[in-house]
XYZ file of C-alpha atoms in Angstrom:
422
model
C 0.000 0.000 0.000
C 1.347 3.446 -0.951
C 2.085 5.989 1.744
C 2.826 9.704 1.975
C 4.784 11.721 4.482
C 4.038 15.068 6.076
C 7.301 17.035 6.221
C 7.055 19.676 8.924
C 8.175 23.128 7.771
C 9.210 23.834 11.358
C 12.376 21.724 11.210
C 12.170 19.610 8.041
C 11.427 16.429 9.980
C 8.924 13.734 8.998
C 6.051 14.649 11.299
C 3.832 11.737 10.344
C 3.172 9.166 7.651
C -0.159 7.974 6.337
C -1.403 5.386 3.854
C -3.355 6.278 0.753
C -6.699 4.521 0.649
C -7.196 1.782 -1.914
C -9.714 1.786 -4.730
C -11.757 -0.825 -2.899
C -11.853 1.341 0.235
C -13.079 4.329 -1.783
C -15.807 2.112 -3.221
C -16.854 1.166 0.309
C -16.842 4.811 1.422
C -19.078 5.904 -1.463
C -21.503 3.020 -0.966
C -21.653 3.607 2.778
C -22.265 7.329 2.372
C -25.126 6.748 -0.060
C -26.782 4.219 2.217
C -26.319 6.277 5.395
C -27.825 9.394 3.864
C -31.317 7.905 3.576
C -31.575 7.460 7.320
C -29.677 10.638 8.208
C -31.973 12.971 6.286
C -34.901 11.527 8.267
C -33.282 12.462 11.585
C -35.049 15.544 13.041
C -33.160 18.775 12.474
C -33.033 19.440 16.208
C -31.095 16.211 16.697
C -28.754 16.976 13.808
C -28.023 20.353 15.401
C -27.396 18.740 18.805
C -24.887 16.302 17.324
C -23.006 19.110 15.583
C -23.024 21.094 18.850
C -21.372 18.185 20.634
C -18.788 17.869 17.863
C -17.906 21.549 18.148
C -17.593 21.154 21.922
C -15.076 18.361 21.291
C -13.016 20.679 19.112
C -13.038 23.434 21.735
C -12.011 20.979 24.454
C -9.030 19.845 22.372
C -8.121 23.234 20.836
C -4.634 23.399 22.358
C -3.641 19.935 21.146
C -5.155 20.618 17.727
C -3.259 23.910 17.560
C 0.038 22.219 18.398
C -0.317 19.565 15.710
C -1.450 22.202 13.224
C 1.705 24.235 13.862
C 3.807 21.129 13.223
C 1.911 20.382 10.005
C 1.881 23.815 8.343
C 4.060 26.167 10.390
C 1.688 28.837 11.711
C 2.889 30.149 15.101
C 1.433 28.444 18.164
C 0.281 31.858 19.374
C -2.394 31.721 16.669
C -3.220 28.114 15.725
C -5.556 27.251 18.650
C -7.559 30.371 17.827
C -8.528 28.940 14.457
C -10.655 26.546 16.534
C -11.660 28.795 19.439
C -12.627 31.758 17.280
C -13.225 31.321 13.578
C -14.180 27.646 13.520
C -16.445 27.903 16.563
C -18.072 31.171 15.485
C -18.882 29.919 12.000
C -20.151 26.543 13.200
C -22.396 28.109 15.837
C -23.730 30.696 13.405
C -24.728 27.957 10.977
C -26.318 25.854 13.708
C -28.275 28.846 14.986
C -29.392 29.683 11.448
C -30.318 26.138 10.451
C -33.985 26.113 11.434
C -34.763 29.274 9.501
C -32.517 28.408 6.584
C -33.889 24.884 6.110
C -37.598 25.511 6.774
C -40.211 25.336 4.047
C -40.601 28.588 2.120
C -44.227 29.750 1.714
C -45.297 31.135 -1.632
C -48.330 33.162 -2.682
C -51.697 31.542 -2.042
C -53.722 30.107 -4.887
C -57.243 28.758 -4.482
C -57.312 24.976 -4.483
C -53.575 24.628 -3.891
C -51.275 24.297 -0.920
C -47.939 25.583 -2.213
C -44.494 25.809 -0.669
C -40.852 25.297 -1.524
C -39.045 22.558 0.382
C -35.304 22.446 0.756
C -34.063 18.901 0.251
C -30.680 17.394 1.029
C -28.639 16.801 -2.105
C -27.187 13.455 -1.003
C -23.438 13.035 -0.583
C -21.188 16.095 -0.400
C -17.508 15.668 -1.252
C -15.297 18.268 0.452
C -11.734 18.898 -0.731
C -10.092 21.157 1.847
C -6.805 23.117 1.925
C -3.924 23.266 4.388
C -3.647 27.014 5.005
C -6.832 27.410 7.105
C -7.773 23.747 7.294
C -10.569 24.046 9.868
C -11.863 27.505 9.030
C -12.441 26.601 5.381
C -13.769 23.081 5.822
C -16.289 23.995 8.531
C -18.014 26.242 5.981
C -19.187 23.114 4.174
C -19.026 20.189 6.615
C -21.412 21.605 9.218
C -24.117 23.008 6.896
C -23.994 19.892 4.722
C -24.651 17.673 7.728
C -27.331 19.997 9.118
C -29.150 19.854 5.788
C -29.257 16.057 5.900
C -26.364 15.202 3.605
C -23.580 12.753 4.208
C -20.033 14.108 3.925
C -16.767 12.703 2.587
C -13.765 14.873 3.460
C -10.452 14.809 1.660
C -7.972 17.106 3.360
C -4.721 18.422 1.931
C -1.788 16.029 2.285
C -0.009 18.626 4.426
C -2.776 18.542 7.073
C -4.252 15.013 7.163
C -4.731 15.105 10.934
C -7.491 17.678 10.439
C -9.690 15.133 8.695
C -8.970 12.617 11.422
C -9.881 15.152 14.100
C -13.265 15.672 12.435
C -13.874 11.929 12.556
C -12.954 11.808 16.253
C -15.248 14.742 17.044
C -18.239 13.313 15.234
C -17.708 9.883 16.777
C -17.633 11.471 20.238
C -20.781 13.422 19.343
C -22.717 10.280 18.418
C -23.016 10.872 14.688
C -24.357 7.703 13.021
C -21.754 5.616 11.239
C -21.186 6.489 7.606
C -22.629 9.999 7.786
C -19.153 11.551 7.969
C -16.122 9.827 6.466
C -12.660 10.955 5.400
C -10.110 9.631 2.938
C -6.415 10.235 2.262
C -6.009 9.925 -1.472
C -4.337 11.230 -4.634
C -5.446 13.849 -7.151
C -6.260 11.102 -9.664
C -8.643 9.420 -7.268
C -10.207 12.771 -6.368
C -11.166 13.182 -10.026
C -12.642 9.674 -10.088
C -14.678 10.352 -6.961
C -16.073 13.586 -8.404
C -17.077 11.699 -11.538
C -18.883 9.008 -9.522
C -22.690 9.091 -9.639
C -22.889 8.689 -5.852
C -21.400 12.163 -5.298
C -23.993 14.935 -5.491
C -22.030 18.118 -4.715
C -18.353 19.079 -4.599
C -16.878 21.838 -2.436
C -13.278 22.727 -3.218
C -10.982 25.332 -1.670
C -7.563 25.666 -3.241
C -5.635 26.835 -6.257
C -7.026 28.065 -9.561
C -5.494 25.068 -11.335
C -7.144 22.790 -8.800
C -10.471 24.502 -9.441
C -10.116 23.872 -13.170
C -9.456 20.186 -12.450
C -12.567 19.940 -10.271
C -14.709 21.595 -12.931
C -13.401 19.240 -15.599
C -14.128 16.206 -13.455
C -17.675 17.402 -12.739
C -18.412 18.572 -16.284
C -20.248 15.418 -17.352
C -22.328 15.113 -14.211
C -24.840 17.989 -13.960
C -23.842 18.502 -10.330
C -23.027 21.787 -8.662
C -19.592 22.727 -7.380
C -18.576 25.352 -4.860
C -15.118 26.727 -5.628
C -13.105 29.163 -3.486
C -9.849 29.709 -5.325
C -6.950 32.139 -5.514
C -6.832 35.860 -4.925
C -4.776 38.979 -5.519
C -6.795 41.119 -3.164
C -6.327 44.899 -3.428
C -6.717 47.652 -0.854
C -7.052 51.378 -1.504
C -6.140 53.977 1.117
C -7.896 57.263 0.264
C -6.577 60.679 1.214
C -9.223 60.944 3.961
C -8.448 57.539 5.479
C -7.146 56.951 9.000
C -3.596 56.148 7.950
C -2.407 54.642 11.235
C -5.445 52.362 11.353
C -4.954 51.365 7.712
C -1.282 50.570 8.314
C -2.040 48.404 11.332
C -4.730 46.386 9.591
C -3.271 46.133 6.099
C 0.105 44.940 7.360
C -1.717 42.316 9.404
C -3.910 41.459 6.418
C -0.845 40.975 4.235
C 1.384 39.088 6.669
C -0.877 36.986 8.880
C -0.304 33.256 8.329
C 2.869 34.305 6.467
C 0.642 35.726 3.738
C -0.766 32.277 2.977
C -4.383 33.313 2.642
C -6.484 33.457 -0.518
C -8.094 36.628 0.840
C -4.906 38.128 2.179
C -3.894 41.636 1.090
C -1.559 41.273 -1.905
C -1.465 44.781 -3.411
C -2.010 48.207 -1.873
C -2.843 51.499 -3.616
C -2.359 54.682 -1.601
C -3.398 58.209 -2.476
C -0.405 60.446 -3.093
C -1.410 62.811 -0.278
C -0.908 60.122 2.377
C 1.476 57.824 0.509
C 4.671 58.739 2.344
C 2.955 58.576 5.728
C 1.530 55.161 4.933
C 4.807 53.733 3.629
C 6.819 54.974 6.601
C 4.245 53.548 9.015
C 4.139 50.206 7.232
C 7.932 49.846 7.222
C 8.126 50.715 10.906
C 5.467 48.123 11.784
C 6.873 45.323 9.608
C 10.301 45.806 11.161
C 8.773 44.972 14.540
C 7.639 41.535 13.373
C 9.563 38.487 14.594
C 10.288 35.620 12.218
C 11.329 32.416 13.887
C 10.431 29.187 15.622
C 6.614 28.996 15.583
C 6.627 27.374 19.019
C 8.116 30.526 20.577
C 5.305 32.604 22.071
C 6.684 35.882 20.677
C 6.925 34.734 17.056
C 4.670 36.555 14.585
C 5.803 34.757 11.426
C 6.662 31.097 11.240
C 7.941 29.216 8.204
C 5.936 29.032 5.034
C 4.387 25.660 4.353
C 7.366 24.391 2.344
C 10.652 25.630 0.906
C 9.319 25.690 -2.662
C 6.566 28.096 -1.609
C 9.115 30.445 -0.047
C 11.340 30.239 -3.124
C 8.370 31.161 -5.340
C 7.896 34.376 -3.340
C 11.631 35.104 -3.370
C 11.619 34.753 -7.147
C 8.695 37.173 -7.518
C 10.596 39.693 -5.390
C 13.859 39.239 -7.338
C 12.038 39.618 -10.631
C 10.268 42.804 -9.511
C 13.566 44.321 -8.332
C 15.168 43.482 -11.678
C 12.297 45.404 -13.328
C 12.789 48.508 -11.199
C 11.015 47.866 -7.896
C 12.620 48.818 -4.602
C 12.449 46.709 -1.431
C 11.971 48.516 1.874
C 12.622 45.781 4.432
C 16.200 44.869 5.315
C 16.181 41.074 5.621
C 19.291 41.209 7.780
C 16.947 42.356 10.561
C 15.364 38.898 10.400
C 18.128 36.396 11.293
C 15.856 33.394 10.733
C 15.428 34.310 7.062
C 17.408 31.690 5.159
C 17.441 30.978 1.432
C 16.821 27.288 0.826
C 14.442 27.031 3.793
C 10.754 27.871 4.275
C 11.703 30.696 6.657
C 11.066 33.879 4.668
C 11.209 37.436 6.034
C 8.396 39.853 5.125
C 8.874 42.364 2.347
C 7.286 45.612 1.152
C 7.973 46.791 -2.396
C 7.509 50.239 -3.947
C 8.031 51.605 -7.456
C 5.998 48.649 -8.612
C 3.614 48.461 -11.566
C 1.316 46.025 -13.282
C 3.977 44.682 -15.602
C 5.374 42.877 -12.554
C 4.085 39.522 -11.342
C 4.234 40.760 -7.751
C 1.234 42.995 -8.642
C -0.693 40.674 -10.944
C -0.131 37.029 -9.997
C -0.996 35.444 -6.675
C 1.987 35.579 -4.321
C 0.594 33.666 -1.335
C 3.412 34.800 0.885
C 4.583 37.653 3.135
C 5.309 40.185 0.385
C 3.149 43.038 -0.873
C 3.568 45.834 -3.403
C 2.515 49.431 -2.658
C 1.599 51.848 -5.482
C 0.962 55.596 -5.345
C -2.239 56.834 -7.041
C -3.565 60.336 -7.665
C -7.329 59.743 -7.701
C -10.166 57.354 -6.949
C -10.502 56.726 -10.672
C -6.897 55.583 -10.979
C -7.273 53.304 -7.948
C -10.453 51.753 -9.354
C -8.805 51.046 -12.701
C -5.807 49.395 -11.046
C -7.894 47.366 -8.610
C -9.937 46.007 -11.504
C -6.845 45.219 -13.575
C -6.725 41.634 -12.356
C -7.833 38.127 -13.233
C -8.929 37.689 -9.604
C -11.944 38.998 -7.734
C -12.181 37.552 -4.249
C -12.173 40.496 -1.821
C -11.158 44.146 -1.914
C -11.202 47.050 0.533
C -11.182 50.819 0.774
C -9.837 52.795 3.723
C -11.719 56.047 4.098
C -13.805 58.164 6.458
C -16.546 58.608 3.847
C -19.069 55.750 3.736
C -20.784 57.167 0.643
C -17.471 57.256 -1.197
C -16.772 53.674 -0.099
C -20.094 52.526 -1.547
C -19.581 54.505 -4.741
C -16.148 52.990 -5.292
C -17.294 49.534 -4.215
C -20.038 49.541 -6.844
C -17.317 49.842 -9.481
C -14.961 47.172 -8.135
C -15.175 43.703 -9.672
C -15.013 41.639 -6.505
C -17.039 39.140 -4.548
C -16.754 40.914 -1.194
C -16.152 44.607 -0.608
C -14.960 45.995 2.735
C -14.719 49.456 4.186
C -11.954 49.888 6.762
C -11.319 46.183 7.247
C -9.867 43.254 5.349
């Protein structure tokens, strides 16, 4: 049986090893999920909610241990990893459980004599979830919990860098009393993922990951007439207007660009600043970034741990080198970050100026702790630059004028638009 190893970015050690499931095991998983769903959808919603509540309680009880193993798997500092469970994961799960009764109830429609009419929301069947490593619980909970609440069965395939996350879900649901077969997980290859998506026993696919991965999911589902939910890459812009609170924008945009070592699909990847406050913003950003600590993620004072793997760090380094060769200037002296080492996943943060849209650092996803800052002279110029992108996940404006924020937001091609947050 084939196996795979999880290499910890913390120290390059083999953190754990797991076996890939066999084709016969996948067949059993699909058959079991289909059979279990018939009984599960008949379970009263109140009981489904109670089971999910108990599963969430399990996660909260074990948040410190989960945070520790998550740091080993993907490198985020221990100061932050337990909070993925205690804050984001818990908040989202509880919101969905509290919303379930209203969201899943029959929808009345206009009366018509001789008819009783309503719209009923039915479970789809089996939901296949393909989850990423960068926020492995925060992203997967968005699908796992609502799918189960709606009466679906769930098969979870987690990223090979974070397989323990899938196993933790299984432990939590077992402790919560979820009937056997309603939630299952598999460790498998990309080829088998495509086969599973193409299988008639899968009724919906939720994927969070790269753009290329999204294309692969769409191709696999193309013959099926099933829906897919895809949350892919980003190159999220921010615009600081002349009337914005510069200190507040600096604090939040630096955090938005560097948190999780920049490994967030909705992280800030390009910043446009009005010329009237440009110098103030740049000076503030440099001062703040220089206070960050890059190092061992198990040290309580560390802000930035290693990126997930050396190749990811080298990709960011190459984007920076290329931008500099095209005329960009770097503002952060990497000698201030002793842990920064070429050939390792430990990468110091970087701010770049004198950038433009001929550079990959401003147009292609970086997914690391580096961000370009451009000076603009008007709202119109900022809007044009923000929309000059193949991506459209989130965007933000930093201003004291809510009407201006709405006016600009109506012209930005993005899924989510923020004022004074990211």
